[in-house]
Short mmCIF file of C-alpha atoms and ligand atoms in Angstrom, two decimals:
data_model
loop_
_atom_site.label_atom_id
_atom_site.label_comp_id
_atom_site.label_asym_id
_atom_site.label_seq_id
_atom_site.Cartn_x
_atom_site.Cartn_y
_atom_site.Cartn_z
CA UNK B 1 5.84 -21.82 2.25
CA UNK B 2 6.94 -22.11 -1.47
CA UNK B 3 4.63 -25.01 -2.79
CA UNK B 4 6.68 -25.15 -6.06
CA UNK B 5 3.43 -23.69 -7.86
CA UNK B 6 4.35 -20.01 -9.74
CA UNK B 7 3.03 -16.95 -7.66
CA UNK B 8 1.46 -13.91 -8.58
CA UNK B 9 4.03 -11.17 -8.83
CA UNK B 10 3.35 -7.92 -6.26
CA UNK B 11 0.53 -5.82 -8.08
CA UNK B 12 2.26 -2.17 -8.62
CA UNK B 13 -0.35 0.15 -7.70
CA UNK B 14 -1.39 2.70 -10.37
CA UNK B 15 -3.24 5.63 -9.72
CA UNK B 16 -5.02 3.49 -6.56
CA UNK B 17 -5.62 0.23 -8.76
CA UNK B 18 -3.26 -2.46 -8.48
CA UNK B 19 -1.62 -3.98 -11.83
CA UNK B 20 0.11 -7.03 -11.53
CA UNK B 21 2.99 -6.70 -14.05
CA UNK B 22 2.85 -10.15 -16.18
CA UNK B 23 3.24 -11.22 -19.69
CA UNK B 24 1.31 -13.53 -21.30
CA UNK B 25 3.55 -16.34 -20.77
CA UNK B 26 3.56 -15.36 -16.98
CA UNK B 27 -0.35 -14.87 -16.80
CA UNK B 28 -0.62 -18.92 -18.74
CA UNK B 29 1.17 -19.89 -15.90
CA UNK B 30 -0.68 -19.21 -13.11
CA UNK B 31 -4.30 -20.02 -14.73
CA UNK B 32 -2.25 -23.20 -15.30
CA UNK B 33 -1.37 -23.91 -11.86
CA UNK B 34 -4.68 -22.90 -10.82
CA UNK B 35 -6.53 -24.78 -13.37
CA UNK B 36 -4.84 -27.64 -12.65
CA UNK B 37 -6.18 -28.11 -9.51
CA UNK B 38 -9.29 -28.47 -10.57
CA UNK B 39 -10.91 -32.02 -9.57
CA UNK B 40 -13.67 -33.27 -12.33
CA UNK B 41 -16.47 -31.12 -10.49
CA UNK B 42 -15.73 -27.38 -11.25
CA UNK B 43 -17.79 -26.14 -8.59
CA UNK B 44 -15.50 -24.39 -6.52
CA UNK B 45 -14.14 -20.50 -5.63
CA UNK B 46 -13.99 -18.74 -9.11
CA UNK B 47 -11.05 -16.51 -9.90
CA UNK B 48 -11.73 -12.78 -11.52
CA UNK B 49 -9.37 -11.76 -14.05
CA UNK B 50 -9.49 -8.04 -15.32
CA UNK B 51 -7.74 -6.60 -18.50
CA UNK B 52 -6.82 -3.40 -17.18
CA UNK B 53 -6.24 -0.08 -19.24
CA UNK B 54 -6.61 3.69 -18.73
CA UNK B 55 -10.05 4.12 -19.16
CA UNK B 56 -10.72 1.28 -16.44
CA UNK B 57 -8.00 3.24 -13.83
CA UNK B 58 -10.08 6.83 -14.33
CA UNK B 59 -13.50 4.87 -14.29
CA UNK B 60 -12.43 3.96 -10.84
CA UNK B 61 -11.45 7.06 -9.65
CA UNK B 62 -15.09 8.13 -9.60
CA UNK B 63 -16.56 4.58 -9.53
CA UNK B 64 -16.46 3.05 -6.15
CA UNK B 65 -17.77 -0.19 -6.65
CA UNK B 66 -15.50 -0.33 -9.54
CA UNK B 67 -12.53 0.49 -7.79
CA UNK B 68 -13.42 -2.13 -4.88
CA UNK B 69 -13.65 -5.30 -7.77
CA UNK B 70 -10.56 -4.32 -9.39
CA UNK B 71 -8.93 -3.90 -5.80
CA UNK B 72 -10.66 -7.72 -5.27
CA UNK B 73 -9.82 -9.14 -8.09
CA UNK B 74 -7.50 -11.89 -8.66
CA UNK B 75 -4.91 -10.68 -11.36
CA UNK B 76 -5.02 -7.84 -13.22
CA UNK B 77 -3.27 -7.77 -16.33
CA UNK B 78 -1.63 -5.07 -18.15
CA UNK B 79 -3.87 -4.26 -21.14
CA UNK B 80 -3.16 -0.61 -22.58
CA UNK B 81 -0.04 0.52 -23.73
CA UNK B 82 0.05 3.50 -20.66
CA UNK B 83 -0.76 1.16 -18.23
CA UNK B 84 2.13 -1.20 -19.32
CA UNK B 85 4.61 2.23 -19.76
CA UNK B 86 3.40 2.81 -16.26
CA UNK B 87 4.36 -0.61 -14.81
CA UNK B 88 7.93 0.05 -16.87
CA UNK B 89 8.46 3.06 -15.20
CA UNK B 90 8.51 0.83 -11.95
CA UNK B 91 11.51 -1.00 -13.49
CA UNK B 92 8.96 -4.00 -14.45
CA UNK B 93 10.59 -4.12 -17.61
CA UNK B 94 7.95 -5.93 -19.64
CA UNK B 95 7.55 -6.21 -23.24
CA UNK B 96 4.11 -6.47 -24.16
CA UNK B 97 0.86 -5.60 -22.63
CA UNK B 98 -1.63 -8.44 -22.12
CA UNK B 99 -4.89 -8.06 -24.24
CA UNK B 100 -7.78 -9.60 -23.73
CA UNK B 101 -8.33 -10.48 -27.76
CA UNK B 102 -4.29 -11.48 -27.89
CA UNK B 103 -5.12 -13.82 -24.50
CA UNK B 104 -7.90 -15.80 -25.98
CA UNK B 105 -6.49 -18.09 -28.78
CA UNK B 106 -2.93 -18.88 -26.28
CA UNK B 107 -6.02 -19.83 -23.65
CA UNK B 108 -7.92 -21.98 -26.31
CA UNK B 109 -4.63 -23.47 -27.19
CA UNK B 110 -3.90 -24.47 -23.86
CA UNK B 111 -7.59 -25.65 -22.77
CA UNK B 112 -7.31 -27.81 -25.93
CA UNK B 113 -4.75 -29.57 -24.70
CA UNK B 114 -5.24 -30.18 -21.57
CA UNK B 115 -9.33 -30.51 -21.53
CA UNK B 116 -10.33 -27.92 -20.47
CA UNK B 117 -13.77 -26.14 -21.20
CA UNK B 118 -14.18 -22.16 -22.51
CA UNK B 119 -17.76 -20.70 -22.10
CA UNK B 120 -17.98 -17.65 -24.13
CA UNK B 121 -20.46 -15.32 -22.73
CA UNK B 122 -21.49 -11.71 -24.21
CA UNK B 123 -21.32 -9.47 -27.84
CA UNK B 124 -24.19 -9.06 -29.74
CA UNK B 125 -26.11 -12.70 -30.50
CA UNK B 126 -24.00 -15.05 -32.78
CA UNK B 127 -20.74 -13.13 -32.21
CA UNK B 128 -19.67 -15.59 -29.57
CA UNK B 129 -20.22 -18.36 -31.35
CA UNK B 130 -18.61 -16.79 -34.14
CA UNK B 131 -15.45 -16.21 -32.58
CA UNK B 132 -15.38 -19.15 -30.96
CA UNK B 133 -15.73 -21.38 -34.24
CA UNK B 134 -12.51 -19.62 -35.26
CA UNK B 135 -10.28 -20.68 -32.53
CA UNK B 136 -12.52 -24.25 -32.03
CA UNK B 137 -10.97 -24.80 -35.68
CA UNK B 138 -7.84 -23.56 -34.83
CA UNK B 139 -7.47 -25.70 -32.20
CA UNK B 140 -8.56 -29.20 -32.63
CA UNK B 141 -9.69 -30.62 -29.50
CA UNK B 142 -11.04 -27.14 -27.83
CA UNK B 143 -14.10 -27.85 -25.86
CA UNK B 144 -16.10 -24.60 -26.33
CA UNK B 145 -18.81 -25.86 -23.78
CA UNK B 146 -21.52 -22.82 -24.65
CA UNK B 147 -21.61 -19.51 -26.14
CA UNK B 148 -24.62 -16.73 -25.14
CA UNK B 149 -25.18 -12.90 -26.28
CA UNK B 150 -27.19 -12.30 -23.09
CA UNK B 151 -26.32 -8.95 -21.15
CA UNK B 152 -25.44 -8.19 -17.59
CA UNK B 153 -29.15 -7.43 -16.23
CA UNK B 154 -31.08 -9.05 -13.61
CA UNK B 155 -33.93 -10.66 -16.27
CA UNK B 156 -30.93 -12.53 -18.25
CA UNK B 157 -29.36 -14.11 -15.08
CA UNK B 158 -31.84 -17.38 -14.30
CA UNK B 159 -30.92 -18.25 -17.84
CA UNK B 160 -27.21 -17.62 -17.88
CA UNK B 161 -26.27 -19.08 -14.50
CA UNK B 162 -28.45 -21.78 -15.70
CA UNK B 163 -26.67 -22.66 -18.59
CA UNK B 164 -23.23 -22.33 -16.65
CA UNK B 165 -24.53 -24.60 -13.91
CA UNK B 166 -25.38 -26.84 -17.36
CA UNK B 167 -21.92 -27.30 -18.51
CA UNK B 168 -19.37 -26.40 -15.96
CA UNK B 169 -16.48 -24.00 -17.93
CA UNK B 170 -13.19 -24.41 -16.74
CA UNK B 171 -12.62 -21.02 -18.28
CA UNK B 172 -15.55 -18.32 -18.74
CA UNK B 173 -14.86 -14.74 -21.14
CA UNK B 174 -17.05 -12.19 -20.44
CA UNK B 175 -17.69 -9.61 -22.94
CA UNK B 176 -20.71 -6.84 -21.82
CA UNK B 177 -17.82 -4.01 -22.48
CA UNK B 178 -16.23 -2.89 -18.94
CA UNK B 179 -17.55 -1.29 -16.20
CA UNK B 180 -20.14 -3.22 -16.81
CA UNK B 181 -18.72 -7.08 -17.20
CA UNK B 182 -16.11 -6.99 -14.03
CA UNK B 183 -18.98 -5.54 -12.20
CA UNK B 184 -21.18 -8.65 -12.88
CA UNK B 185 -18.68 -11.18 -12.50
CA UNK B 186 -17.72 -9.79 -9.31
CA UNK B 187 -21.28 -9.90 -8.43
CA UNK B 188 -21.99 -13.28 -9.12
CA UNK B 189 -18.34 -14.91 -8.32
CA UNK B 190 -20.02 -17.28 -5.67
CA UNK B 191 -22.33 -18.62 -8.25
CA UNK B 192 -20.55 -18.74 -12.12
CA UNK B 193 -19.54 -22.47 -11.71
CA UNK B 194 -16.40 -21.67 -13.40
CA UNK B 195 -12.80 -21.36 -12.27
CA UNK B 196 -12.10 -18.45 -13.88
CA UNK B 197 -13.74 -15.62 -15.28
CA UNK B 198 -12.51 -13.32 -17.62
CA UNK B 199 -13.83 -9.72 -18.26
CA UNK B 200 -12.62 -8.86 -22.20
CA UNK B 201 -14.43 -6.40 -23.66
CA UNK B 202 -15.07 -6.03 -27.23
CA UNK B 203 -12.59 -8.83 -27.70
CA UNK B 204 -15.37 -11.16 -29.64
CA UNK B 205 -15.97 -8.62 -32.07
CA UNK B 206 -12.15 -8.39 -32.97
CA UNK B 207 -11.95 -11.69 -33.30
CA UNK B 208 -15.45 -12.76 -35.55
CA UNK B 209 -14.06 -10.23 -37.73
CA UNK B 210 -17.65 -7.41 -36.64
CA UNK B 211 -14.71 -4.49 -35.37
CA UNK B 212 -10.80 -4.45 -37.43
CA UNK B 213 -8.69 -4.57 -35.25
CA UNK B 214 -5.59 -1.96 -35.92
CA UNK B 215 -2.95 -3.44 -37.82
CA UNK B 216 -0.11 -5.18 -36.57
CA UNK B 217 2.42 -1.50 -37.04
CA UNK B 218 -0.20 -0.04 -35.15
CA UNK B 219 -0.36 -1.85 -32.38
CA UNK B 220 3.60 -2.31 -31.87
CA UNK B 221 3.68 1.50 -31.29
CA UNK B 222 0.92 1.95 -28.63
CA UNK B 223 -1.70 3.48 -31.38
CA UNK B 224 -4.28 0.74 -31.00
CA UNK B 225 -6.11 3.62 -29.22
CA UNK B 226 -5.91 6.19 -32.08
CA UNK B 227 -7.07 3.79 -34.55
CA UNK B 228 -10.10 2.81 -32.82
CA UNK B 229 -10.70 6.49 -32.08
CA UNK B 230 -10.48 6.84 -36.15
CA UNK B 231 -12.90 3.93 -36.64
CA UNK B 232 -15.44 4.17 -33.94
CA UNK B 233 -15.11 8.27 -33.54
CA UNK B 234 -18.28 7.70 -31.12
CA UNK B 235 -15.70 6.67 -28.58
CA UNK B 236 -14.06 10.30 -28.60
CA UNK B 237 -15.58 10.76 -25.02
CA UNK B 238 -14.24 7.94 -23.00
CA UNK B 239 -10.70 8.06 -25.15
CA UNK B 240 -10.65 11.26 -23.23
CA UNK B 241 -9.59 9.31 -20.13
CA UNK B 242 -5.91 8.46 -21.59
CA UNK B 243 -4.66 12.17 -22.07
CA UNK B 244 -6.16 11.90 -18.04
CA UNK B 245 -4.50 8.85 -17.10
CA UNK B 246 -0.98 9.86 -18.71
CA UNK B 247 -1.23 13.79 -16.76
CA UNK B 248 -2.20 11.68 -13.64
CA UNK B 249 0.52 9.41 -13.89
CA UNK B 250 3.15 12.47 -14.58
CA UNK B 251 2.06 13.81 -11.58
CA UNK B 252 2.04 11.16 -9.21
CA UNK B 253 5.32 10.37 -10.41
CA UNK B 254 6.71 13.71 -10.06
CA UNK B 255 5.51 14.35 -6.86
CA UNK B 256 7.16 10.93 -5.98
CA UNK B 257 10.62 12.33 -7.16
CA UNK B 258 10.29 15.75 -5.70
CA UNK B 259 9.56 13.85 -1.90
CA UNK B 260 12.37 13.48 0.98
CA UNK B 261 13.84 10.23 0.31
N1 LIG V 1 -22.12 -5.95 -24.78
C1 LIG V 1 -23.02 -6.99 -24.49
N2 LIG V 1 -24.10 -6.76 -23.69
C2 LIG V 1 -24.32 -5.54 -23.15
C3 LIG V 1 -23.40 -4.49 -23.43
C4 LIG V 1 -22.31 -4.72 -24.26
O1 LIG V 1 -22.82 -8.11 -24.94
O2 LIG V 1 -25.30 -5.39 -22.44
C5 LIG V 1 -20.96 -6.23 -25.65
C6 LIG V 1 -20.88 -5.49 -26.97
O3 LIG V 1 -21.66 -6.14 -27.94
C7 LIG V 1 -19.39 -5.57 -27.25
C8 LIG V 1 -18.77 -5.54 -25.86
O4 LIG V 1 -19.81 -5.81 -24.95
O5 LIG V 1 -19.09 -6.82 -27.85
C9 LIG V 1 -18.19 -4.17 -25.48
O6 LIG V 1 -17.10 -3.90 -26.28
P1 LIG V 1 -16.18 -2.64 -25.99
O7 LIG V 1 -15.17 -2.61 -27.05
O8 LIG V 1 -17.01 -1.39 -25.81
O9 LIG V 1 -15.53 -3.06 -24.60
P2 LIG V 1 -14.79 -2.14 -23.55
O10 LIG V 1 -13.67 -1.52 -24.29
O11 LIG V 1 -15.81 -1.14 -23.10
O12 LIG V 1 -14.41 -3.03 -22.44
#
């Protein structure tokens, strides 16, 4: 039954993870309708949200546990500019991928005006808060409820769930870098006292200003990538995934073509 509340749209499966193809107006809209549910006690089922690029679609080819949380997650939304080609290819037709450090300040604007609280959880110490004094400025009337460098072991969780049982977020970003983040939240979903939590990666440091983000011409031709290869060359290794992921793809979708229809 259609309860007048916007849906998710069909996840298109990619390599064995599914990607639901959204924008971000599409992805505000259903953490709308879901926030707005919310009575004045949070406590309730929280809702994983994963920013999903190449490197997370080969991690979980060889990562199990991986694989199963993004298979269990909530939404996953098209970060990467092959995973949003990919979708495209499917006749999804979308025009921009959704980032995790692009999804932030359009959440912050919308929690401001409708109440609702952001934790901001992970990054090195005093990068959360830095960030989030940005977009608290920004956006008069943003409730950042708590920010906290912590990490995703065992010996930081008392104090963590702690201070999330404290204050109640409405909205919680993650940043311990993935596997590692959607791994945790998954882990603890029963127990985050939040609605929704967020896995976004080294979106903090983007955003305080710590890591430059590639400029704007950069980013509107899919070479986000090669620039952070250029400024953080340590990352060669993992970048190796996307020459992987796009090979993958071809071949999946060749092998698709060349089968009796
Ligand atoms: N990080 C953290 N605790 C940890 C490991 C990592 O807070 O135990 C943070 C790190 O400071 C950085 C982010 O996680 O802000 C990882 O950023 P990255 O760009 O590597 O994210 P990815 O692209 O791997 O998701």
């Amino acid at each position: 039954m259609n309860s007048g509340r916007p849906e998710r749209p069909a996840p298109i499966d990619i390599l064995g993870v599914p990607v639901h193809p959204v924008d971000y107006a599409g992805t505000l809209e259903l953490l709308t309708a879901w926030l707005d549910v919310v009575g004045p006690d949070v406590d309730g089922p929280t809702r994983q949200i994963c920013t999903v690029n190449p490197e997370f679609i080969i991690e979980a080819r060889h990562n199990s546990r991986f694989r199963q949380v993004l298979n269990e997650a909530w939404l996953n939304v098209p970060d990467g500019v092959g995973v949003l080609r990919t979708l495209n290819l499917h006749g999804c037709g979308l025009v921009e991928r959704v980032t995790g450090t692009d999804l932030i300040p359009r959440l912050a604007e919308l929690c401001a005006s409708r109440g609702w609280r952001m934790f901001f959880l992970g990054a090195a110490p005093g990068v959360a808060m830095a960030a989030a004094d940005i977009l608290a400025k920004r956006f008069p009337g943003l409730e950042v409820c708590g920010t906290w460098s912590g990490s995703p072991a065992d010996k930081d969780w008392p104090v963590i769930h702690r201070l999330l049982a404290d204050t109640q977020p409405h909205v919680l970003l993650v940043a311990f870098g993935h596997p590692r983040q959607d791994l945790w939240i998954h882990s603890h979903l029963g127990d985050l006292h939040s609605r929704v939590a967020i896995g976004v990666g080294g979106a903090f440091d983007f955003m305080a200003g710590k890591v430059p983000r590639a400029p704007g011409w950069m980013r509107d031709r899919g070479l986000e990538w090669l620039y952070r290869l250029l400024r953080q060359p340590a990352r060669w290794r993992r970048m190796l995934s996307l020459p992987v992921f796009v090979l993958l793809v071809a071949k999946e979708w060749l092998a698709g073509m060349a089968a009796p229809k």
